[in-house]
Amino acid sequence: MATSVLSRKTGVIVGDDVLNLFKYAQEKKFAIPAINVTSSSTVVASLEAARDKKAPVILQMSQGGAAYFAGKGVANGDQQASIAGAVAGAQYIRAIAASYEIPVILHTDHCAKKLLPWLDGMMDADEKYFKEHGEPLFSSHMIDLSEEDVEWNISTTAKYLKRAAPMKQWLEMEIGITGGEEDGVNNEEVDNKSLYTQPEDIYNIHKTLSEISPYFSIAAGFGNVHGVYKPGNVKLHPELLGKHQSYVKEKIHGTEEKPVFLVFHGGSGSSKQEYTDAIGYGVVKVNLDTDLQYAYLTGIRDYVLKKKDYILTQVGNPDGEDKPNKKYFDPRVWVREGEKTMSARVQEGLVDFNTAGQL
């Protein structure tokens, strides 16, 4: 059981617990889904799924998702809404996660160069929380400088890892571009060659970062694309991840077959076999977002279509012109329908990634 390697069995985990959980995931050949959350509703839908499937889970906020957590009416010119929303979301998740009796990794998603002030603000909050509680507010962050020069990407990531290291905070980085579009970062027109990371780059990253801290993972490109596309339009090559592991093992004269913690981005729409292959090569985290957005919609959409005649007015429906409709239009009713369909899709991912039953 995964809890056997954790000092904290439930709630938000940090530091060595994150490291040990990822090691255990590699050993047992499962990956943990990283769910993009934007509200308390999407948080509880994800936590319910993980609890019911007896699995750990990663809850993450993107820059746009964090701003949404703060409220669309808050200005975000200096990333103030994204910082405030991320901190508020993190505090909410920390307050509620233990109630679901599962371990949770609290993470933030893609932070491109233009969004670095967002990461700076969150790490300010981490350091403040660390002084008070002996651990960072967030378990981990992701820095995504994959669109930049490789050397600058690595050196800047190293700078942030040095800041995170005293808190034993995990840092995920990306090398090789993930195609498609997400949160305003559009890579739909990039050269396909940019979607495939080279093993030399993986080794250089591992060498540089491992001298600073063991708490890091790499999102390596193997044809990944954000969003969902028609079958055949996306060419994934998870076998490249195996080559990365072998190359790094050889260069460091290591004994571990999978010395690198790898991350699978652009997971929505991929086949179960592609997930299985990638996990076999050392992937410990798989991002899920697009599929879950659609799943959340379907529950609300179907409810509205089914109950249309009961929500057109506050009073009056097919059962009588004086019948009240409050029990139909109460947000707790129709929002809950979205939570249920999203939760079902998260459970599907937990099965696909072999995470279910690991607790």
Short mmCIF file of C-alpha atoms in Angstrom, two decimals:
data_model
loop_
_atom_site.label_atom_id
_atom_site.label_comp_id
_atom_site.label_asym_id
_atom_site.label_seq_id
_atom_site.Cartn_x
_atom_site.Cartn_y
_atom_site.Cartn_z
CA MET A 1 0.00 0.00 0.00
CA ALA A 2 1.21 3.48 -0.88
CA THR A 3 0.51 4.75 2.62
CA SER A 4 3.26 2.42 3.89
CA VAL A 5 5.88 4.85 2.52
CA LEU A 6 4.19 8.00 3.83
CA SER A 7 4.66 9.67 7.20
CA ARG A 8 1.42 11.62 6.62
CA LYS A 9 -1.28 9.25 5.44
CA THR A 10 -4.08 11.72 4.63
CA GLY A 11 -4.40 15.32 3.55
CA VAL A 12 -1.80 17.39 1.71
CA ILE A 13 1.62 15.75 1.68
CA VAL A 14 4.98 17.45 1.14
CA GLY A 15 8.74 16.87 0.95
CA ASP A 16 9.94 13.32 1.43
CA ASP A 17 6.38 11.99 1.31
CA VAL A 18 6.05 13.29 -2.26
CA LEU A 19 9.42 11.80 -3.18
CA ASN A 20 8.59 8.45 -1.61
CA LEU A 21 5.15 8.31 -3.22
CA PHE A 22 6.66 8.89 -6.66
CA LYS A 23 9.30 6.22 -6.01
CA TYR A 24 6.56 3.82 -4.97
CA ALA A 25 4.57 4.69 -8.10
CA GLN A 26 7.52 3.81 -10.32
CA GLU A 27 8.07 0.55 -8.45
CA LYS A 28 4.41 -0.48 -8.67
CA LYS A 29 3.94 0.94 -12.18
CA PHE A 30 1.19 3.44 -11.64
CA ALA A 31 0.90 7.17 -12.23
CA ILE A 32 -1.07 9.73 -10.27
CA PRO A 33 -3.57 11.84 -12.20
CA ALA A 34 -3.10 15.59 -11.86
CA ILE A 35 -6.53 17.23 -11.97
CA ASN A 36 -6.88 20.89 -12.89
CA VAL A 37 -9.24 22.43 -10.35
CA THR A 38 -10.87 25.85 -10.61
CA SER A 39 -13.37 25.87 -7.74
CA SER A 40 -14.41 24.09 -4.56
CA SER A 41 -16.82 22.10 -6.74
CA THR A 42 -14.11 20.64 -8.98
CA VAL A 43 -11.95 20.01 -5.92
CA VAL A 44 -14.56 17.87 -4.18
CA ALA A 45 -15.43 16.02 -7.40
CA SER A 46 -11.77 14.99 -7.68
CA LEU A 47 -11.37 14.11 -4.01
CA GLU A 48 -14.53 11.99 -4.04
CA ALA A 49 -13.26 10.00 -7.00
CA ALA A 50 -9.88 9.33 -5.41
CA ARG A 51 -11.45 8.37 -2.08
CA ASP A 52 -13.91 5.99 -3.72
CA LYS A 53 -11.15 4.37 -5.78
CA LYS A 54 -8.72 4.26 -2.83
CA ALA A 55 -6.06 6.25 -4.64
CA PRO A 56 -3.75 9.22 -4.12
CA VAL A 57 -4.40 12.26 -6.30
CA ILE A 58 -2.73 15.48 -7.44
CA LEU A 59 -4.83 18.64 -7.43
CA GLN A 60 -3.34 21.46 -9.46
CA MET A 61 -4.22 25.01 -10.42
CA SER A 62 -3.19 26.72 -13.62
CA GLN A 63 -2.62 30.46 -13.75
CA GLY A 64 -6.05 30.96 -15.31
CA GLY A 65 -7.68 28.48 -12.96
CA ALA A 66 -6.16 30.24 -9.96
CA ALA A 67 -7.48 33.59 -11.20
CA TYR A 68 -10.91 32.02 -11.57
CA PHE A 69 -10.67 30.79 -7.98
CA ALA A 70 -10.21 34.43 -6.93
CA GLY A 71 -13.12 35.58 -9.09
CA LYS A 72 -13.35 36.93 -12.62
CA GLY A 73 -14.05 40.38 -11.24
CA VAL A 74 -10.56 40.74 -9.74
CA ALA A 75 -7.95 42.55 -11.85
CA ASN A 76 -4.96 40.42 -12.81
CA GLY A 77 -2.56 42.82 -14.47
CA ASP A 78 0.29 41.94 -12.12
CA GLN A 79 -0.89 38.36 -11.53
CA GLN A 80 -2.47 39.50 -8.26
CA ALA A 81 -5.69 37.56 -8.90
CA SER A 82 -3.78 34.42 -9.88
CA ILE A 83 -1.60 34.66 -6.77
CA ALA A 84 -4.53 35.35 -4.44
CA GLY A 85 -6.66 32.65 -6.05
CA ALA A 86 -3.89 30.06 -5.88
CA VAL A 87 -3.27 30.81 -2.20
CA ALA A 88 -7.01 30.73 -1.43
CA GLY A 89 -7.41 27.47 -3.35
CA ALA A 90 -4.45 25.95 -1.55
CA GLN A 91 -5.81 26.91 1.85
CA TYR A 92 -9.21 25.45 0.97
CA ILE A 93 -7.68 22.19 -0.26
CA ARG A 94 -5.53 21.93 2.86
CA ALA A 95 -8.61 22.49 5.04
CA ILE A 96 -10.79 19.88 3.33
CA ALA A 97 -8.43 17.21 1.93
CA ALA A 98 -7.96 15.22 5.14
CA SER A 99 -11.75 14.73 5.36
CA TYR A 100 -11.47 12.42 2.34
CA GLU A 101 -8.82 10.28 4.05
CA ILE A 102 -6.42 10.11 1.09
CA PRO A 103 -2.97 11.64 0.42
CA VAL A 104 -3.10 14.70 -1.84
CA ILE A 105 -0.28 16.47 -3.68
CA LEU A 106 -1.06 20.18 -3.99
CA HIS A 107 0.48 21.46 -7.22
CA THR A 108 0.40 24.35 -9.68
CA ASP A 109 0.43 23.87 -13.45
CA HIS A 110 2.33 25.42 -16.39
CA CYS A 111 4.16 28.64 -15.53
CA ALA A 112 5.66 30.13 -18.69
CA LYS A 113 8.25 32.92 -18.71
CA LYS A 114 5.63 35.66 -18.87
CA LEU A 115 3.92 34.16 -15.82
CA LEU A 116 6.98 33.97 -13.55
CA PRO A 117 5.63 36.79 -11.31
CA TRP A 118 2.79 34.38 -10.49
CA LEU A 119 5.28 31.72 -9.38
CA ASP A 120 7.26 34.33 -7.42
CA GLY A 121 4.13 35.36 -5.54
CA MET A 122 3.19 31.78 -4.72
CA MET A 123 6.68 31.02 -3.48
CA ASP A 124 6.51 34.11 -1.27
CA ALA A 125 3.39 32.51 0.24
CA ASP A 126 5.23 29.17 0.51
CA GLU A 127 8.11 30.73 2.43
CA LYS A 128 5.73 32.56 4.77
CA TYR A 129 3.83 29.32 5.41
CA PHE A 130 7.12 27.46 5.91
CA LYS A 131 8.20 29.86 8.65
CA GLU A 132 4.92 29.23 10.47
CA HIS A 133 4.41 25.50 9.84
CA GLY A 134 7.74 24.00 8.81
CA GLU A 135 6.51 23.11 5.32
CA PRO A 136 5.54 25.04 2.16
CA LEU A 137 1.92 25.90 1.39
CA PHE A 138 2.10 23.98 -1.90
CA SER A 139 3.61 20.53 -2.25
CA SER A 140 5.02 21.45 -5.65
CA HIS A 141 5.04 23.86 -8.57
CA MET A 142 5.61 23.53 -12.28
CA ILE A 143 7.86 25.90 -14.20
CA ASP A 144 7.45 25.65 -17.97
CA LEU A 145 10.16 27.42 -19.93
CA SER A 146 10.03 24.94 -22.81
CA GLU A 147 9.49 27.73 -25.34
CA GLU A 148 12.76 29.37 -24.32
CA ASP A 149 16.39 28.58 -25.11
CA VAL A 150 17.33 25.25 -23.53
CA GLU A 151 20.24 26.60 -21.52
CA TRP A 152 18.15 29.47 -20.15
CA ASN A 153 15.37 27.04 -19.36
CA ILE A 154 17.69 24.82 -17.34
CA SER A 155 19.54 27.63 -15.54
CA THR A 156 16.33 29.45 -14.60
CA THR A 157 14.70 26.25 -13.41
CA ALA A 158 17.81 25.60 -11.30
CA LYS A 159 17.44 29.05 -9.73
CA TYR A 160 13.88 28.28 -8.67
CA LEU A 161 14.82 24.82 -7.42
CA LYS A 162 17.47 26.43 -5.19
CA ARG A 163 14.72 28.57 -3.70
CA ALA A 164 12.42 25.55 -3.24
CA ALA A 165 15.08 23.19 -1.87
CA PRO A 166 15.25 24.46 1.74
CA MET A 167 11.50 23.76 2.00
CA LYS A 168 11.87 20.32 0.40
CA GLN A 169 9.41 21.52 -2.19
CA TRP A 170 9.01 19.61 -5.45
CA LEU A 171 9.55 21.35 -8.78
CA GLU A 172 8.36 20.04 -12.14
CA MET A 173 9.92 21.42 -15.31
CA GLU A 174 9.24 20.95 -19.01
CA ILE A 175 11.63 20.38 -21.88
CA GLY A 176 10.25 19.91 -25.36
CA ILE A 177 7.06 21.73 -26.27
CA THR A 178 3.60 20.33 -25.64
CA GLY A 179 1.50 21.13 -28.69
CA GLY A 180 -2.02 22.50 -28.81
CA GLU A 181 -3.38 25.37 -26.73
CA GLU A 182 -3.97 25.80 -23.00
CA ASP A 183 -4.55 28.84 -20.81
CA GLY A 184 -3.58 31.28 -23.54
CA VAL A 185 -0.31 29.53 -24.48
CA ASN A 186 -0.73 28.47 -28.10
CA ASN A 187 1.64 25.89 -29.62
CA GLU A 188 -0.65 24.67 -32.38
CA GLU A 189 1.71 25.73 -35.18
CA VAL A 190 5.05 24.54 -33.79
CA ASP A 191 7.35 22.28 -35.79
CA ASN A 192 6.63 18.65 -34.90
CA LYS A 193 10.32 18.13 -34.15
CA SER A 194 9.91 20.47 -31.17
CA LEU A 195 7.43 18.01 -29.63
CA TYR A 196 10.14 15.38 -29.06
CA THR A 197 12.77 15.86 -26.35
CA GLN A 198 16.32 14.61 -26.86
CA PRO A 199 17.99 12.31 -24.28
CA GLU A 200 20.99 14.63 -24.03
CA ASP A 201 18.70 17.37 -22.74
CA ILE A 202 17.18 15.05 -20.14
CA TYR A 203 20.64 14.15 -18.89
CA ASN A 204 21.77 17.79 -18.72
CA ILE A 205 18.65 18.67 -16.71
CA HIS A 206 19.08 15.71 -14.39
CA LYS A 207 22.77 16.47 -13.82
CA THR A 208 22.14 20.15 -13.08
CA LEU A 209 19.09 19.75 -10.86
CA SER A 210 20.19 16.66 -8.94
CA GLU A 211 23.17 18.62 -7.63
CA ILE A 212 20.67 20.99 -5.98
CA SER A 213 17.84 18.76 -4.77
CA PRO A 214 16.25 15.35 -5.42
CA TYR A 215 12.78 16.92 -5.49
CA PHE A 216 12.16 17.42 -9.19
CA SER A 217 10.48 15.82 -12.19
CA ILE A 218 10.68 16.35 -15.93
CA ALA A 219 7.86 16.69 -18.42
CA ALA A 220 9.60 15.46 -21.55
CA GLY A 221 7.96 15.87 -24.92
CA PHE A 222 7.14 12.68 -26.80
CA GLY A 223 4.53 14.13 -29.17
CA ASN A 224 2.14 15.38 -26.49
CA VAL A 225 -0.64 17.81 -27.38
CA HIS A 226 -3.05 19.69 -25.13
CA GLY A 227 -6.71 19.15 -25.92
CA VAL A 228 -8.48 16.31 -27.72
CA TYR A 229 -7.94 15.55 -31.40
CA LYS A 230 -9.20 13.00 -33.90
CA PRO A 231 -7.45 9.61 -33.74
CA GLY A 232 -4.28 9.64 -35.83
CA ASN A 233 -3.71 13.37 -35.54
CA VAL A 234 -1.39 13.02 -32.55
CA LYS A 235 1.70 10.80 -32.82
CA LEU A 236 2.84 9.80 -29.36
CA HIS A 237 6.11 7.90 -28.96
CA PRO A 238 6.32 6.83 -25.30
CA GLU A 239 9.20 4.49 -26.17
CA LEU A 240 11.38 7.63 -26.29
CA LEU A 241 10.95 7.90 -22.53
CA GLY A 242 12.62 4.51 -22.13
CA LYS A 243 15.57 5.77 -24.16
CA HIS A 244 15.82 8.81 -21.89
CA GLN A 245 15.95 6.60 -18.80
CA SER A 246 18.60 4.32 -20.31
CA TYR A 247 20.73 7.26 -21.42
CA VAL A 248 20.67 8.94 -18.00
CA LYS A 249 21.35 5.64 -16.21
CA GLU A 250 24.39 5.06 -18.42
CA LYS A 251 25.74 8.59 -18.03
CA ILE A 252 25.45 8.63 -14.23
CA HIS A 253 26.59 4.99 -13.89
CA GLY A 254 23.41 4.37 -11.95
CA THR A 255 21.81 1.18 -10.71
CA GLU A 256 18.18 2.27 -10.91
CA GLU A 257 16.42 1.36 -14.14
CA LYS A 258 14.34 4.55 -14.03
CA PRO A 259 16.47 7.31 -12.50
CA VAL A 260 14.20 10.11 -13.77
CA PHE A 261 10.71 10.99 -12.55
CA LEU A 262 8.77 11.73 -15.73
CA VAL A 263 5.47 13.52 -16.35
CA PHE A 264 2.88 12.98 -19.12
CA HIS A 265 1.31 16.22 -20.31
CA GLY A 266 -1.49 16.49 -22.86
CA GLY A 267 -3.06 13.27 -21.59
CA SER A 268 -6.68 13.86 -22.60
CA GLY A 269 -7.76 11.67 -25.51
CA SER A 270 -4.81 9.28 -25.24
CA SER A 271 -5.34 5.51 -25.37
CA LYS A 272 -5.02 3.29 -22.32
CA GLN A 273 -2.10 1.51 -24.00
CA GLU A 274 -0.26 4.81 -24.46
CA TYR A 275 -0.73 5.53 -20.76
CA THR A 276 0.44 2.04 -19.81
CA ASP A 277 3.53 2.27 -21.99
CA ALA A 278 4.48 5.70 -20.63
CA ILE A 279 3.98 4.59 -17.03
CA GLY A 280 6.19 1.58 -17.67
CA TYR A 281 8.98 3.97 -18.65
CA GLY A 282 8.81 5.90 -15.37
CA VAL A 283 5.96 8.38 -15.75
CA VAL A 284 4.57 9.11 -12.27
CA LYS A 285 2.13 11.93 -13.06
CA VAL A 286 -0.40 12.32 -15.86
CA ASN A 287 -2.21 15.61 -16.45
CA LEU A 288 -5.95 15.46 -17.11
CA ASP A 289 -7.94 18.57 -17.90
CA THR A 290 -9.83 18.72 -21.21
CA ASP A 291 -11.66 15.42 -20.70
CA LEU A 292 -12.70 16.52 -17.22
CA GLN A 293 -13.95 19.91 -18.35
CA TYR A 294 -16.23 18.16 -20.79
CA ALA A 295 -17.29 15.57 -18.23
CA TYR A 296 -18.28 18.32 -15.78
CA LEU A 297 -20.34 20.00 -18.48
CA THR A 298 -22.24 16.86 -19.44
CA GLY A 299 -23.84 16.44 -16.02
CA ILE A 300 -25.11 20.02 -15.96
CA ARG A 301 -26.08 19.97 -19.63
CA ASP A 302 -28.12 16.80 -19.29
CA TYR A 303 -29.83 18.04 -16.14
CA VAL A 304 -30.82 21.33 -17.78
CA LEU A 305 -32.17 19.57 -20.87
CA LYS A 306 -34.09 17.04 -18.78
CA LYS A 307 -35.52 19.62 -16.36
CA LYS A 308 -35.96 22.48 -18.84
CA ASP A 309 -39.68 22.91 -18.11
CA TYR A 310 -38.94 23.09 -14.37
CA ILE A 311 -36.32 25.86 -14.55
CA LEU A 312 -37.83 28.35 -17.01
CA THR A 313 -39.63 30.17 -14.19
CA GLN A 314 -39.49 30.26 -10.40
CA VAL A 315 -43.08 29.10 -10.15
CA GLY A 316 -45.07 26.92 -12.55
CA ASN A 317 -44.10 23.68 -14.25
CA PRO A 318 -45.76 20.66 -15.93
CA ASP A 319 -47.02 19.52 -12.52
CA GLY A 320 -49.05 22.69 -12.01
CA GLU A 321 -48.97 26.44 -12.65
CA ASP A 322 -48.61 27.15 -8.93
CA LYS A 323 -45.86 24.61 -8.28
CA PRO A 324 -42.55 26.13 -7.02
CA ASN A 325 -39.32 25.24 -8.83
CA LYS A 326 -36.74 26.10 -6.19
CA LYS A 327 -35.68 22.49 -5.70
CA TYR A 328 -34.86 22.32 -9.41
CA PHE A 329 -32.95 25.60 -9.89
CA ASP A 330 -31.04 25.55 -6.59
CA PRO A 331 -27.36 25.59 -7.68
CA ARG A 332 -26.61 22.83 -5.20
CA VAL A 333 -28.74 20.54 -7.36
CA TRP A 334 -27.45 21.19 -10.85
CA VAL A 335 -23.83 21.92 -9.89
CA ARG A 336 -23.85 18.58 -8.10
CA GLU A 337 -24.75 16.86 -11.37
CA GLY A 338 -21.54 18.24 -12.90
CA GLU A 339 -19.55 17.02 -9.93
CA LYS A 340 -20.92 13.50 -10.33
CA THR A 341 -20.04 13.20 -14.03
CA MET A 342 -16.60 14.75 -13.51
CA SER A 343 -15.95 12.40 -10.60
CA ALA A 344 -16.89 9.41 -12.75
CA ARG A 345 -14.35 10.49 -15.40
CA VAL A 346 -11.63 10.96 -12.76
CA GLN A 347 -12.35 7.42 -11.55
CA GLU A 348 -11.88 6.18 -15.11
CA GLY A 349 -8.46 7.83 -15.19
CA LEU A 350 -7.51 6.30 -11.86
CA VAL A 351 -8.24 2.87 -13.32
CA ASP A 352 -6.40 3.61 -16.58
CA PHE A 353 -3.28 4.79 -14.73
CA ASN A 354 -3.36 1.81 -12.30
CA THR A 355 -3.77 4.26 -9.38
CA ALA A 356 -7.01 2.73 -8.16
CA GLY A 357 -6.60 0.43 -5.16
CA GLN A 358 -3.08 1.63 -4.31
CA LEU A 359 -4.13 2.80 -0.83
#
